[in-house]
Amino acid sequence: VIVGLLGTTGNVAAIFYFGKPQRCRETFYGIMLALAIFDLLLVVSCVCVFSLPQILDTHTNKSGLLWYVQVGVWMYVLPVAHISATGSTYLTVAVSVERYLGICRPFYYRRSSWPSHFSVIPILSFAILYNIPKFLEMEWTTAFEEKNGTNVSFPEVKLTELRTNPHHY
């Protein structure tokens, strides 16, 4: 959680720095702004998926509200973490290509400069499309457990056939 808070603070600061209107016109700053947003989403989603269950200890009370929240996190926030990790990876490559062109090929870079959304929008689209199956790998079911002589229902995450298929990956 501490590392997550540090990452969140750093990425929010980067968003404010790169997001200024006079900087957003330059390709480098636009790509870095998108990278900071993707990294912020990744840090927040990883804290929700991996740290909160340990802090809240939701496994002891499966019928409580926190258990419903945790199941929702597994179902919807985990795929967002995959999307943001994919986007972050490819935006890092885009920054590397942009810096290479700016430093090693300055005449070409000045002559054929492009707006940052020409690289950010395809990367965002690819990250979402590539990770759509992640939303289909788990399903929400209702499980029953006997507690104090009564049956109690609670939500449960079940892996789908898509997730368990060895040919899926």
Coordinates of C-alpha atoms in Angstrom, one line a residue:
V1 CA 0.0 0.0 0.0
I2 CA 2.9 2.4 0.8
V3 CA 4.4 1.7 -2.6
G4 CA 1.0 2.2 -4.2
L5 CA 0.6 5.6 -2.4
L6 CA 4.0 6.7 -3.6
G7 CA 3.2 5.6 -7.2
T8 CA -0.1 7.3 -7.1
T9 CA 1.5 10.5 -5.8
G10 CA 4.2 10.4 -8.5
N11 CA 1.8 9.7 -11.3
V12 CA -0.7 12.5 -10.2
A13 CA 2.3 14.9 -10.1
A14 CA 3.3 13.7 -13.6
I15 CA -0.2 14.2 -14.9
F16 CA -0.3 17.8 -13.6
Y17 CA 3.2 18.5 -15.1
F18 CA 2.6 16.9 -18.6
G19 CA -1.0 18.0 -18.8
K20 CA -0.4 21.7 -19.0
P21 CA -1.9 23.1 -22.2
Q22 CA 1.3 24.6 -23.5
R23 CA 3.1 21.2 -23.1
C24 CA 0.3 19.0 -24.5
R25 CA 0.9 20.3 -28.0
E26 CA 4.3 18.5 -28.2
T27 CA 4.3 14.8 -29.0
F28 CA 6.6 13.8 -26.2
Y29 CA 4.5 15.5 -23.5
G30 CA 1.3 14.0 -24.9
I31 CA 2.7 10.5 -24.8
M32 CA 4.1 11.0 -21.4
L33 CA 0.7 12.3 -20.1
A34 CA -1.0 9.1 -21.5
L35 CA 1.7 7.0 -19.9
A36 CA 1.2 8.6 -16.5
I37 CA -2.6 8.0 -16.8
F38 CA -2.1 4.4 -17.7
D39 CA 0.5 3.9 -14.9
L40 CA -1.9 5.6 -12.4
L41 CA -4.7 3.2 -13.4
L42 CA -2.3 0.3 -13.0
V43 CA -1.1 1.3 -9.6
V44 CA -4.6 1.9 -8.3
S45 CA -6.0 -1.3 -9.7
C46 CA -3.1 -3.4 -8.4
V47 CA -3.6 -1.9 -4.9
C48 CA -7.4 -2.8 -5.1
V49 CA -6.7 -6.3 -6.3
F50 CA -3.7 -7.3 -4.3
S51 CA -3.5 -5.1 -1.2
L52 CA -7.1 -4.4 -0.1
P53 CA -8.0 -8.1 0.5
Q54 CA -5.1 -8.4 2.9
I55 CA -6.0 -5.2 4.7
L56 CA -9.7 -5.8 4.9
D57 CA -9.5 -9.5 5.5
T58 CA -12.7 -10.1 3.6
H59 CA -12.3 -13.9 3.6
T60 CA -13.6 -14.2 7.1
N61 CA -17.1 -12.8 6.4
K62 CA -18.3 -13.9 3.0
S63 CA -21.8 -12.5 3.5
G64 CA -20.7 -9.0 4.3
L65 CA -20.6 -5.9 2.0
L66 CA -16.9 -6.0 1.8
W67 CA -17.0 -9.5 0.2
Y68 CA -19.4 -8.2 -2.5
V69 CA -16.9 -5.3 -3.1
Q70 CA -14.0 -7.8 -3.3
V71 CA -15.8 -10.0 -5.8
G72 CA -16.6 -7.0 -7.9
V73 CA -12.9 -6.0 -7.8
W74 CA -11.9 -9.4 -9.1
M75 CA -14.4 -9.3 -11.8
Y76 CA -13.9 -5.8 -13.2
V77 CA -10.8 -4.2 -11.8
L78 CA -8.4 -7.0 -12.6
P79 CA -9.1 -6.7 -16.4
V80 CA -8.6 -3.0 -16.1
A81 CA -5.2 -3.8 -14.6
H82 CA -4.4 -5.9 -17.6
I83 CA -5.5 -3.1 -20.0
S84 CA -3.4 -0.5 -18.2
A85 CA -0.3 -2.8 -18.1
T86 CA -0.6 -3.4 -21.8
G87 CA -1.1 0.3 -22.6
S88 CA 1.8 1.2 -20.3
T89 CA 4.1 -1.2 -22.0
Y90 CA 3.3 0.0 -25.5
L91 CA 3.4 3.7 -24.5
T92 CA 6.9 3.1 -23.1
V93 CA 7.9 1.8 -26.5
A94 CA 6.2 4.8 -28.2
V95 CA 8.2 7.2 -25.9
S96 CA 11.4 5.3 -26.8
V97 CA 10.7 5.6 -30.6
E98 CA 9.8 9.3 -30.2
R99 CA 13.0 10.0 -28.3
Y100 CA 15.1 8.0 -30.8
L101 CA 13.7 10.1 -33.7
G102 CA 14.1 13.3 -31.8
I103 CA 17.7 12.7 -30.9
C104 CA 19.2 10.4 -33.6
R105 CA 17.1 11.7 -36.6
P106 CA 16.4 15.3 -35.7
F107 CA 15.9 16.5 -39.3
Y108 CA 13.4 13.8 -40.0
Y109 CA 11.7 14.4 -36.7
R110 CA 11.3 18.1 -37.3
R111 CA 10.1 17.6 -40.9
S112 CA 7.6 14.9 -40.1
S113 CA 6.4 15.5 -36.6
W114 CA 3.0 14.1 -35.7
P115 CA 0.5 14.8 -32.9
S116 CA 0.6 12.6 -29.9
H117 CA -2.9 11.2 -30.4
F118 CA -1.6 9.5 -33.6
S119 CA 0.2 7.1 -31.3
V120 CA -1.9 7.2 -28.1
I121 CA -5.3 6.4 -29.7
P122 CA -4.1 3.2 -31.5
I123 CA -2.3 2.0 -28.4
L124 CA -5.4 2.6 -26.2
S125 CA -7.5 0.8 -28.8
F126 CA -5.2 -2.1 -29.0
A127 CA -4.9 -2.4 -25.2
I128 CA -8.7 -2.5 -24.8
L129 CA -9.3 -4.9 -27.7
Y130 CA -6.5 -7.3 -26.8
N131 CA -7.8 -7.5 -23.2
I132 CA -11.5 -7.9 -23.8
P133 CA -11.3 -11.7 -23.2
K134 CA -10.1 -10.9 -19.6
F135 CA -13.7 -9.7 -18.9
L136 CA -15.0 -13.1 -20.0
E137 CA -12.6 -15.2 -17.9
M138 CA -14.6 -15.0 -14.7
E139 CA -18.3 -15.1 -13.9
W140 CA -20.3 -14.1 -10.8
T141 CA -22.1 -17.0 -9.2
T142 CA -24.0 -17.5 -6.0
A143 CA -22.7 -20.0 -3.4
F144 CA -24.3 -21.2 -0.3
E145 CA -22.7 -22.0 3.1
E146 CA -24.3 -23.2 6.3
K147 CA -23.7 -20.8 9.1
N148 CA -25.3 -21.2 12.6
G149 CA -27.8 -23.7 11.2
T150 CA -29.0 -21.5 8.3
N151 CA -28.0 -21.4 4.7
V152 CA -26.3 -18.1 3.8
S153 CA -25.8 -17.1 0.2
F154 CA -22.8 -15.1 -1.0
P155 CA -21.3 -14.1 -4.3
E156 CA -18.4 -16.1 -5.6
V157 CA -16.1 -15.8 -8.6
K158 CA -15.9 -18.8 -10.8
L159 CA -13.4 -19.3 -13.6
T160 CA -15.1 -19.8 -17.0
E161 CA -14.2 -22.4 -19.6
L162 CA -12.3 -19.8 -21.5
R163 CA -9.9 -19.2 -18.6
T164 CA -9.3 -22.9 -18.0
N165 CA -8.8 -23.7 -21.7
P166 CA -5.1 -24.4 -22.2
H167 CA -5.3 -23.1 -25.8
H168 CA -6.6 -19.7 -24.7
Y169 CA -3.1 -18.3 -24.0

